[in-house]
Amino acid sequence: MSDISSSAPPFRHLLGIEGLSPSDISEILDLSDEYVAQNRQVDKKRSILGGRAQINLFFETSTRTQTSFELAGKRLGADVINMTATASAIKKGETLIDTAATLNAMHPDALVVRHPHSGAVALLSQKMDCSVINAGDGSHEHPTQALLDALTIRRRLGQLHGLTVAICGDILHSRVARSNIMLLNIMGAHVRAIAPPTLLPVAMERMGVEVFHDMTQGLEDVDIVMMLRLQNERMRGAFVPSTREYYHFFGLDREKLAKAKPEALIMHPGPMNRGVEIDSELADDINRSVIREQVEMGVAVRMAVLDLLSRRPGNQPPVGPDTGPETGPEGAQP
Ligand code: NCD
């Protein structure tokens, strides 16, 4: 690792992209690049989080996010524990705050949380002495997804500034869309939102995006096409007439993609619903789709975030056996 390891980030938790500066984002992406290189070597393991404990607390199912946070912590030498809501006392009626207090008493060094309610992770962070990382809260934010998307784009196209990115599909229910819109705006990209009116939040333009209800118009000359899943689990009622009709108007196929720049890249955070929001063949097109690359970048970005947060004053482990309680978590946290 380079000299970058001497700096600590100006934030204690990673609850969202909101509030990050362009240099905060660039620093995370620069360090992630180093971890991409490390992860491509035979020996992927470092010991910088040796002796530390990371708890992954997931109240919603997850495949890639939970696995990559686990792999990231383990590759940096931390002890990683996975807790799912079904296995925890939550099922027995314990409140979120009590769960936080219980976990806090075990002195973890990082807590990674996914929760179905927007704002729940921020609430929980107020009760914890360690750094808390938002792995997705309701339809609010999913910061490490936006960071891994940014890393994928930056490595392919060199920079984010000046690019035009179309985010298409169920934007209303998508924390991925919200975090990406914020990050791309912070980094100077132009963002378009393409969706039927029923799947767009009100006053979208105030988030700094150009709104389209027609894929062929919205995809005109874009550099990146980011597709989103229909998040049925967050829908109450029918938001689209049928998945067949949705695919016809909003599913990405070769004909619609032809409107984008010839070298435009296709992205998707996963899980994908083939034949609903994206044509199956396009999803696997090695010349256009970077969906697998996004998954690879996810591990590196999560390593960078865990590494950076561990450098915060108060997040450092005790220096020696006789340093006493003043070096504990209550030490220097602002
Ligand atoms: C996303 C999520 O959970 O918000 N998935 C992910 O983290 N890769 C998007 C989704 O579920 O559609």
Tab-separated table of N, CA and C in Angstrom, residues 138-285:
chain	number	residue	atom	x	y	z
A	138	GLY	N	-33.438	1.025	3.354
A	138	GLY	CA	-34.684	1.297	2.635
A	138	GLY	C	-34.402	1.789	1.232
A	139	SER	N	-35.109	2.862	0.844
A	139	SER	CA	-34.857	3.422	-0.489
A	139	SER	C	-34.019	4.693	-0.365
A	140	HIS	N	-33.262	4.805	0.736
A	140	HIS	CA	-32.499	6.020	1.014
A	140	HIS	C	-31.115	6.042	0.365
A	141	GLU	N	-30.144	5.278	0.922
A	141	GLU	CA	-28.773	5.324	0.384
A	141	GLU	C	-28.111	3.953	0.401
A	142	HIS	N	-27.153	3.797	-0.473
A	142	HIS	CA	-26.326	2.585	-0.542
A	142	HIS	C	-24.948	3.065	-1.019
A	143	PRO	N	-24.215	3.732	-0.103
A	143	PRO	CA	-23.018	4.445	-0.548
A	143	PRO	C	-21.927	3.588	-1.178
A	144	THR	N	-21.691	2.369	-0.648
A	144	THR	CA	-20.593	1.596	-1.249
A	144	THR	C	-20.950	1.108	-2.661
A	145	GLN	N	-22.254	0.978	-2.956
A	145	GLN	CA	-22.642	0.618	-4.328
A	145	GLN	C	-22.287	1.769	-5.283
A	146	ALA	N	-22.597	3.009	-4.872
A	146	ALA	CA	-22.275	4.156	-5.736
A	146	ALA	C	-20.751	4.286	-5.900
A	147	LEU	N	-20.011	4.009	-4.838
A	147	LEU	CA	-18.545	4.110	-4.925
A	147	LEU	C	-17.978	3.038	-5.855
A	148	LEU	N	-18.529	1.826	-5.787
A	148	LEU	CA	-18.011	0.772	-6.669
A	148	LEU	C	-18.416	1.031	-8.119
A	149	ASP	N	-19.580	1.635	-8.311
A	149	ASP	CA	-19.984	2.007	-9.672
A	149	ASP	C	-19.040	3.083	-10.214
A	150	ALA	N	-18.720	4.057	-9.352
A	150	ALA	CA	-17.811	5.136	-9.769
A	150	ALA	C	-16.429	4.582	-10.093
A	151	LEU	N	-15.970	3.626	-9.300
A	151	LEU	CA	-14.650	3.028	-9.559
A	151	LEU	C	-14.658	2.303	-10.899
A	152	THR	N	-15.732	1.564	-11.169
A	152	THR	CA	-15.848	0.833	-12.442
A	152	THR	C	-15.792	1.816	-13.611
A	153	ILE	N	-16.540	2.919	-13.497
A	153	ILE	CA	-16.585	3.899	-14.589
A	153	ILE	C	-15.211	4.569	-14.745
A	154	ARG	N	-14.630	4.975	-13.598
A	154	ARG	CA	-13.354	5.703	-13.666
A	154	ARG	C	-12.258	4.838	-14.282
A	155	ARG	N	-12.247	3.560	-13.931
A	155	ARG	CA	-11.200	2.677	-14.479
A	155	ARG	C	-11.409	2.438	-15.972
A	156	ARG	N	-12.649	2.442	-16.439
A	156	ARG	CA	-12.930	2.215	-17.860
A	156	ARG	C	-12.769	3.474	-18.694
A	157	LEU	N	-13.264	4.609	-18.161
A	157	LEU	CA	-13.320	5.821	-18.987
A	157	LEU	C	-12.386	6.937	-18.493
A	158	GLY	N	-11.610	6.663	-17.461
A	158	GLY	CA	-10.577	7.614	-17.018
A	158	GLY	C	-11.041	8.619	-15.991
A	159	GLN	N	-12.265	9.111	-16.114
A	159	GLN	CA	-12.769	10.093	-15.149
A	159	GLN	C	-14.294	10.114	-15.174
A	160	LEU	N	-14.864	10.774	-14.175
A	160	LEU	CA	-16.326	10.873	-14.095
A	160	LEU	C	-16.801	12.218	-14.631
A	161	HIS	N	-15.957	13.229	-14.446
A	161	HIS	CA	-16.309	14.587	-14.828
A	161	HIS	C	-16.691	14.663	-16.318
A	162	GLY	N	-17.834	15.272	-16.595
A	162	GLY	CA	-18.245	15.508	-17.983
A	162	GLY	C	-18.974	14.348	-18.647
A	163	LEU	N	-19.007	13.177	-18.014
A	163	LEU	CA	-19.710	12.038	-18.626
A	163	LEU	C	-21.220	12.217	-18.483
A	164	THR	N	-21.977	11.579	-19.378
A	164	THR	CA	-23.437	11.561	-19.233
A	164	THR	C	-23.868	10.149	-18.873
A	165	VAL	N	-24.539	10.041	-17.734
A	165	VAL	CA	-24.935	8.729	-17.207
A	165	VAL	C	-26.464	8.667	-17.144
A	166	ALA	N	-27.037	7.640	-17.768
A	166	ALA	CA	-28.499	7.452	-17.702
A	166	ALA	C	-28.797	6.373	-16.667
A	167	ILE	N	-29.615	6.718	-15.678
A	167	ILE	CA	-30.056	5.730	-14.683
A	167	ILE	C	-31.502	5.385	-15.033
A	168	CYS	N	-31.771	4.106	-15.293
A	168	CYS	CA	-33.060	3.733	-15.892
A	168	CYS	C	-33.810	2.702	-15.063
A	169	GLY	N	-35.091	2.933	-14.874
A	169	GLY	CA	-35.934	1.924	-14.243
A	169	GLY	C	-36.583	2.411	-12.965
A	170	ASP	N	-36.614	1.534	-11.972
A	170	ASP	CA	-37.331	1.825	-10.721
A	170	ASP	C	-36.513	2.746	-9.809
A	171	ILE	N	-36.495	4.018	-10.163
A	171	ILE	CA	-35.704	4.996	-9.405
A	171	ILE	C	-36.390	5.316	-8.074
A	172	LEU	N	-37.716	5.275	-8.079
A	172	LEU	CA	-38.485	5.607	-6.872
A	172	LEU	C	-38.056	4.785	-5.657
A	173	HIS	N	-37.846	3.484	-5.853
A	173	HIS	CA	-37.555	2.601	-4.717
A	173	HIS	C	-36.061	2.313	-4.559
A	174	SER	N	-35.222	2.997	-5.343
A	174	SER	CA	-33.821	2.585	-5.410
A	174	SER	C	-32.862	3.460	-4.612
A	175	ARG	N	-32.270	2.846	-3.571
A	175	ARG	CA	-31.195	3.524	-2.821
A	175	ARG	C	-29.938	3.629	-3.674
A	176	VAL	N	-29.784	2.676	-4.601
A	176	VAL	CA	-28.627	2.715	-5.510
A	176	VAL	C	-28.700	3.968	-6.371
A	177	ALA	N	-29.904	4.265	-6.881
A	177	ALA	CA	-30.076	5.456	-7.730
A	177	ALA	C	-29.772	6.729	-6.931
A	178	ARG	N	-30.310	6.833	-5.734
A	178	ARG	CA	-30.102	8.055	-4.927
A	178	ARG	C	-28.618	8.292	-4.663
A	179	SER	N	-27.919	7.230	-4.237
A	179	SER	CA	-26.487	7.397	-3.933
A	179	SER	C	-25.709	7.718	-5.203
A	180	ASN	N	-26.062	7.064	-6.304
A	180	ASN	CA	-25.359	7.340	-7.556
A	180	ASN	C	-25.612	8.758	-8.055
A	181	ILE	N	-26.859	9.220	-7.954
A	181	ILE	CA	-27.161	10.584	-8.415
A	181	ILE	C	-26.304	11.589	-7.637
A	182	MET	N	-26.230	11.397	-6.317
A	182	MET	CA	-25.438	12.331	-5.508
A	182	MET	C	-23.960	12.263	-5.869
A	183	LEU	N	-23.427	11.049	-5.945
A	183	LEU	CA	-21.996	10.913	-6.239
A	183	LEU	C	-21.656	11.491	-7.617
A	184	LEU	N	-22.459	11.155	-8.604
A	184	LEU	CA	-22.157	11.616	-9.969
A	184	LEU	C	-22.244	13.135	-10.057
A	185	ASN	N	-23.216	13.728	-9.354
A	185	ASN	CA	-23.300	15.191	-9.331
A	185	ASN	C	-22.075	15.809	-8.649
A	186	ILE	N	-21.677	15.232	-7.525
A	186	ILE	CA	-20.505	15.755	-6.795
A	186	ILE	C	-19.263	15.717	-7.698
A	187	MET	N	-19.161	14.653	-8.505
A	187	MET	CA	-17.957	14.476	-9.322
A	187	MET	C	-18.077	15.129	-10.709
A	188	GLY	N	-19.150	15.864	-10.949
A	188	GLY	CA	-19.237	16.645	-12.186
A	188	GLY	C	-19.754	15.896	-13.394
A	189	ALA	N	-20.459	14.776	-13.185
A	189	ALA	CA	-21.079	14.070	-14.320
A	189	ALA	C	-22.496	14.612	-14.534
A	190	HIS	N	-23.054	14.389	-15.728
A	190	HIS	CA	-24.450	14.771	-16.007
A	190	HIS	C	-25.304	13.531	-15.813
A	191	VAL	N	-26.388	13.671	-15.062
A	191	VAL	CA	-27.211	12.493	-14.774
A	191	VAL	C	-28.588	12.635	-15.408
A	192	ARG	N	-29.006	11.575	-16.087
A	192	ARG	CA	-30.373	11.505	-16.611
A	192	ARG	C	-31.110	10.383	-15.883
A	193	ALA	N	-32.377	10.632	-15.579
A	193	ALA	CA	-33.222	9.599	-14.981
A	193	ALA	C	-34.271	9.230	-16.021
A	194	ILE	N	-34.334	7.932	-16.366
A	194	ILE	CA	-35.326	7.492	-17.355
A	194	ILE	C	-36.246	6.459	-16.705
A	195	ALA	N	-37.533	6.793	-16.630
A	195	ALA	CA	-38.485	5.896	-15.957
A	195	ALA	C	-39.908	6.322	-16.282
A	196	PRO	N	-40.876	5.407	-16.091
A	196	PRO	CA	-42.270	5.855	-16.188
A	196	PRO	C	-42.564	6.786	-14.999
A	197	PRO	N	-43.513	7.712	-15.157
A	197	PRO	CA	-43.788	8.664	-14.065
A	197	PRO	C	-44.087	7.976	-12.738
A	198	THR	N	-44.679	6.771	-12.768
A	198	THR	CA	-45.010	6.071	-11.511
A	198	THR	C	-43.766	5.599	-10.754
A	199	LEU	N	-42.634	5.524	-11.423
A	199	LEU	CA	-41.423	5.008	-10.772
A	199	LEU	C	-40.370	6.089	-10.548
A	200	LEU	N	-40.833	7.334	-10.495
A	200	LEU	CA	-39.919	8.454	-10.230
A	200	LEU	C	-40.358	9.192	-8.969
A	201	PRO	N	-39.436	9.582	-8.098
A	201	PRO	CA	-39.825	10.401	-6.949
A	201	PRO	C	-40.286	11.773	-7.424
A	202	VAL	N	-41.077	12.463	-6.598
A	202	VAL	CA	-41.502	13.817	-6.998
A	202	VAL	C	-40.300	14.770	-6.952
A	203	ALA	N	-40.370	15.803	-7.772
A	203	ALA	CA	-39.331	16.845	-7.814
A	203	ALA	C	-37.931	16.273	-8.030
A	204	MET	N	-37.840	15.310	-8.911
A	204	MET	CA	-36.555	14.690	-9.241
A	204	MET	C	-35.523	15.706	-9.721
A	205	GLU	N	-36.026	16.705	-10.501
A	205	GLU	CA	-35.104	17.689	-11.068
A	205	GLU	C	-34.314	18.400	-9.985
A	206	ARG	N	-34.915	18.525	-8.803
A	206	ARG	CA	-34.212	19.207	-7.700
A	206	ARG	C	-32.980	18.436	-7.241
A	207	MET	N	-32.917	17.150	-7.602
A	207	MET	CA	-31.722	16.361	-7.267
A	207	MET	C	-30.621	16.558	-8.311
A	208	GLY	N	-30.868	17.422	-9.285
A	208	GLY	CA	-29.833	17.692	-10.288
A	208	GLY	C	-29.814	16.667	-11.403
A	209	VAL	N	-30.988	16.164	-11.792
A	209	VAL	CA	-31.037	15.221	-12.916
A	209	VAL	C	-32.009	15.723	-13.979
A	210	GLU	N	-31.779	15.264	-15.199
A	210	GLU	CA	-32.683	15.563	-16.306
A	210	GLU	C	-33.618	14.352	-16.433
A	211	VAL	N	-34.924	14.603	-16.448
A	211	VAL	CA	-35.887	13.488	-16.427
A	211	VAL	C	-36.420	13.162	-17.827
A	212	PHE	N	-36.484	11.869	-18.139
A	212	PHE	CA	-37.064	11.390	-19.402
A	212	PHE	C	-38.046	10.260	-19.102
A	213	HIS	N	-39.103	10.175	-19.902
A	213	HIS	CA	-40.029	9.052	-19.774
A	213	HIS	C	-39.946	8.134	-20.989
A	214	ASP	N	-38.965	8.391	-21.826
A	214	ASP	CA	-38.832	7.637	-23.074
A	214	ASP	C	-37.367	7.214	-23.225
A	215	MET	N	-37.137	5.914	-23.306
A	215	MET	CA	-35.756	5.399	-23.355
A	215	MET	C	-34.996	5.909	-24.589
A	216	THR	N	-35.668	5.948	-25.745
A	216	THR	CA	-34.929	6.323	-26.953
A	216	THR	C	-34.471	7.783	-26.896
A	217	GLN	N	-35.253	8.626	-26.234
A	217	GLN	CA	-34.806	10.027	-26.081
A	217	GLN	C	-33.740	10.132	-24.988
A	218	GLY	N	-33.994	9.479	-23.878
A	218	GLY	CA	-33.078	9.596	-22.727
A	218	GLY	C	-31.716	8.984	-22.958
A	219	LEU	N	-31.644	7.959	-23.810
A	219	LEU	CA	-30.351	7.279	-24.014
A	219	LEU	C	-29.486	7.945	-25.086
A	220	GLU	N	-30.030	8.932	-25.758
A	220	GLU	CA	-29.304	9.618	-26.841
A	220	GLU	C	-27.921	10.088	-26.372
A	221	ASP	N	-26.876	9.501	-26.954
A	221	ASP	CA	-25.492	9.931	-26.728
A	221	ASP	C	-24.958	9.786	-25.306
A	222	VAL	N	-25.528	8.906	-24.522
A	222	VAL	CA	-24.992	8.744	-23.163
A	222	VAL	C	-23.738	7.867	-23.169
A	223	ASP	N	-22.894	8.056	-22.147
A	223	ASP	CA	-21.663	7.262	-21.997
A	223	ASP	C	-21.918	5.990	-21.198
A	224	ILE	N	-22.882	6.072	-20.277
A	224	ILE	CA	-23.150	4.942	-19.369
A	224	ILE	C	-24.662	4.712	-19.293
A	225	VAL	N	-25.060	3.442	-19.366
A	225	VAL	CA	-26.467	3.078	-19.172
A	225	VAL	C	-26.529	2.207	-17.917
A	226	MET	N	-27.139	2.755	-16.870
A	226	MET	CA	-27.217	2.029	-15.603
A	226	MET	C	-28.651	1.532	-15.420
A	227	MET	N	-28.839	0.220	-15.442
A	227	MET	CA	-30.185	-0.346	-15.328
A	227	MET	C	-30.491	-0.725	-13.878
A	228	LEU	N	-31.767	-0.605	-13.507
A	228	LEU	CA	-32.183	-0.945	-12.141
A	228	LEU	C	-33.275	-2.001	-12.176
A	229	ARG	N	-33.318	-2.782	-11.122
A	229	ARG	CA	-34.340	-3.818	-10.956
A	229	ARG	C	-35.664	-3.194	-10.517
A	230	LEU	N	-36.782	-3.789	-10.910
A	230	LEU	CA	-38.088	-3.401	-10.346
A	230	LEU	C	-38.118	-3.938	-8.922
A	231	GLN	N	-38.123	-3.062	-7.914
A	231	GLN	CA	-37.992	-3.523	-6.523
A	231	GLN	C	-39.377	-3.833	-5.939
A	232	ASN	N	-39.906	-4.968	-6.400
A	232	ASN	CA	-41.274	-5.352	-6.012
A	232	ASN	C	-41.466	-5.418	-4.504
A	233	GLU	N	-40.402	-5.771	-3.777
A	233	GLU	CA	-40.532	-5.917	-2.324
A	233	GLU	C	-40.812	-4.580	-1.623
A	234	ARG	N	-40.537	-3.452	-2.302
A	234	ARG	CA	-40.826	-2.150	-1.702
A	234	ARG	C	-42.114	-1.513	-2.266
A	235	MET	N	-42.764	-2.227	-3.184
A	235	MET	CA	-43.960	-1.647	-3.823
A	235	MET	C	-45.224	-2.055	-3.086
A	236	ARG	N	-46.072	-1.080	-2.873
A	236	ARG	CA	-47.405	-1.403	-2.347
A	236	ARG	C	-48.391	-1.030	-3.445
A	237	GLY	N	-48.884	-2.022	-4.167
A	237	GLY	CA	-49.756	-1.748	-5.301
A	237	GLY	C	-49.013	-1.966	-6.606
A	238	ALA	N	-49.723	-1.724	-7.713
A	238	ALA	CA	-49.146	-1.965	-9.033
A	238	ALA	C	-48.540	-0.678	-9.586
A	239	PHE	N	-47.241	-0.690	-9.852
A	239	PHE	CA	-46.562	0.489	-10.391
A	239	PHE	C	-46.367	0.403	-11.897
A	240	VAL	N	-46.431	-0.835	-12.433
A	240	VAL	CA	-46.360	-1.009	-13.895
A	240	VAL	C	-47.486	-1.962	-14.313
A	241	PRO	N	-48.048	-1.761	-15.517
A	241	PRO	CA	-49.182	-2.594	-15.940
A	241	PRO	C	-48.825	-4.084	-15.977
A	242	SER	N	-47.659	-4.427	-16.563
A	242	SER	CA	-47.208	-5.825	-16.584
A	242	SER	C	-45.721	-5.811	-16.887
A	243	THR	N	-45.014	-6.875	-16.500
A	243	THR	CA	-43.569	-6.876	-16.751
A	243	THR	C	-43.286	-6.923	-18.259
A	244	ARG	N	-44.208	-7.537	-19.017
A	244	ARG	CA	-44.040	-7.608	-20.472
A	244	ARG	C	-44.080	-6.215	-21.096
A	245	GLU	N	-45.067	-5.468	-20.661
A	245	GLU	CA	-45.189	-4.105	-21.186
A	245	GLU	C	-44.019	-3.245	-20.707
A	246	TYR	N	-43.611	-3.446	-19.460
A	246	TYR	CA	-42.479	-2.688	-18.917
A	246	TYR	C	-41.224	-2.944	-19.763
A	247	TYR	N	-40.983	-4.224	-20.083
A	247	TYR	CA	-39.813	-4.561	-20.886
A	247	TYR	C	-39.881	-3.892	-22.260
A	248	HIS	N	-41.069	-3.891	-22.825
A	248	HIS	CA	-41.237	-3.296	-24.154
A	248	HIS	C	-40.812	-1.822	-24.152
A	249	PHE	N	-41.232	-1.081	-23.127
A	249	PHE	CA	-40.944	0.359	-23.115
A	249	PHE	C	-39.637	0.715	-22.393
A	250	PHE	N	-39.309	-0.007	-21.339
A	250	PHE	CA	-38.172	0.408	-20.502
A	250	PHE	C	-37.063	-0.637	-20.368
A	251	GLY	N	-37.256	-1.835	-20.906
A	251	GLY	CA	-36.197	-2.843	-20.857
A	251	GLY	C	-35.096	-2.464	-21.840
A	252	LEU	N	-33.839	-2.704	-21.464
A	252	LEU	CA	-32.733	-2.372	-22.358
A	252	LEU	C	-32.521	-3.503	-23.351
A	253	ASP	N	-32.675	-3.165	-24.641
A	253	ASP	CA	-32.376	-4.128	-25.711
A	253	ASP	C	-31.455	-3.438	-26.717
A	254	ARG	N	-31.026	-4.161	-27.740
A	254	ARG	CA	-30.042	-3.597	-28.691
A	254	ARG	C	-30.576	-2.351	-29.404
A	255	GLU	N	-31.860	-2.380	-29.709
A	255	GLU	CA	-32.444	-1.248	-30.439
A	255	GLU	C	-32.373	0.042	-29.614
A	256	LYS	N	-32.724	-0.046	-28.354
A	256	LYS	CA	-32.675	1.157	-27.507
A	256	LYS	C	-31.222	1.557	-27.244
A	257	LEU	N	-30.355	0.548	-27.019
A	257	LEU	CA	-28.951	0.844	-26.736
A	257	LEU	C	-28.277	1.559	-27.908
A	258	ALA	N	-28.778	1.326	-29.126
A	258	ALA	CA	-28.178	1.954	-30.314
A	258	ALA	C	-28.227	3.480	-30.245
A	259	LYS	N	-29.088	4.027	-29.402
A	259	LYS	CA	-29.179	5.488	-29.258
A	259	LYS	C	-28.002	6.048	-28.459
A	260	ALA	N	-27.417	5.221	-27.598
A	260	ALA	CA	-26.296	5.668	-26.761
A	260	ALA	C	-25.032	5.761	-27.603
A	261	LYS	N	-23.944	6.279	-27.007
A	261	LYS	CA	-22.673	6.320	-27.741
A	261	LYS	C	-22.270	4.898	-28.121
A	262	PRO	N	-21.563	4.716	-29.248
A	262	PRO	CA	-21.238	3.350	-29.697
A	262	PRO	C	-20.455	2.560	-28.656
A	263	GLU	N	-19.655	3.266	-27.838
A	263	GLU	CA	-18.842	2.551	-26.840
A	263	GLU	C	-19.460	2.614	-25.443
A	264	ALA	N	-20.728	3.033	-25.349
A	264	ALA	CA	-21.372	3.179	-24.028
A	264	ALA	C	-21.372	1.853	-23.260
A	265	LEU	N	-21.173	1.967	-21.950
A	265	LEU	CA	-21.101	0.776	-21.097
A	265	LEU	C	-22.443	0.505	-20.421
A	266	ILE	N	-22.735	-0.776	-20.214
A	266	ILE	CA	-23.967	-1.174	-19.514
A	266	ILE	C	-23.618	-1.586	-18.094
A	267	MET	N	-24.357	-1.033	-17.127
A	267	MET	CA	-24.132	-1.384	-15.723
A	267	MET	C	-25.446	-1.849	-15.088
A	268	HIS	N	-25.312	-2.624	-14.024
A	268	HIS	CA	-26.473	-3.083	-13.246
A	268	HIS	C	-25.952	-3.475	-11.869
A	269	PRO	N	-26.582	-2.992	-10.779
A	269	PRO	CA	-26.051	-3.349	-9.452
A	269	PRO	C	-26.304	-4.794	-9.061
A	270	GLY	N	-27.234	-5.458	-9.785
A	270	GLY	CA	-27.637	-6.805	-9.387
A	270	GLY	C	-28.517	-6.729	-8.142
A	271	PRO	N	-29.346	-7.723	-7.893
A	271	PRO	CA	-29.621	-8.860	-8.767
A	271	PRO	C	-30.418	-8.441	-10.003
A	272	MET	N	-30.136	-9.127	-11.115
A	272	MET	CA	-30.760	-8.766	-12.391
A	272	MET	C	-32.010	-9.595	-12.635
A	273	ASN	N	-32.991	-9.005	-13.250
A	273	ASN	CA	-34.127	-9.784	-13.735
A	273	ASN	C	-34.062	-9.770	-15.254
A	274	ARG	N	-33.483	-10.828	-15.797
A	274	ARG	CA	-33.299	-10.922	-17.251
A	274	ARG	C	-34.662	-10.940	-17.941
A	275	GLY	N	-34.758	-10.181	-19.002
A	275	GLY	CA	-36.021	-10.141	-19.748
A	275	GLY	C	-37.063	-9.231	-19.110
A	276	VAL	N	-36.736	-8.587	-17.984
A	276	VAL	CA	-37.651	-7.609	-17.382
A	276	VAL	C	-37.082	-6.204	-17.578
A	277	GLU	N	-35.867	-5.946	-17.017
A	277	GLU	CA	-35.261	-4.620	-17.243
A	277	GLU	C	-34.105	-4.675	-18.237
A	278	ILE	N	-33.667	-5.898	-18.565
A	278	ILE	CA	-32.518	-5.992	-19.470
A	278	ILE	C	-32.594	-7.276	-20.298
A	279	ASP	N	-32.194	-7.147	-21.562
A	279	ASP	CA	-32.125	-8.299	-22.448
A	279	ASP	C	-30.982	-9.202	-21.977
A	280	SER	N	-31.241	-10.491	-21.892
A	280	SER	CA	-30.281	-11.425	-21.307
A	280	SER	C	-28.937	-11.418	-22.047
A	281	GLU	N	-29.004	-11.374	-23.363
A	281	GLU	CA	-27.776	-11.404	-24.163
A	281	GLU	C	-26.926	-10.146	-23.943
A	282	LEU	N	-27.598	-9.007	-23.813
A	282	LEU	CA	-26.879	-7.745	-23.580
A	282	LEU	C	-26.180	-7.750	-22.225
A	283	ALA	N	-26.843	-8.340	-21.244
A	283	ALA	CA	-26.259	-8.396	-19.901
A	283	ALA	C	-24.934	-9.151	-19.919
A	284	ASP	N	-24.810	-10.122	-20.840
A	284	ASP	CA	-23.602	-10.948	-20.906
A	284	ASP	C	-22.633	-10.490	-22.003
A	285	ASP	N	-22.956	-9.404	-22.684
A	285	ASP	CA	-22.119	-8.941	-23.798
A	285	ASP	C	-20.783	-8.404	-23.268
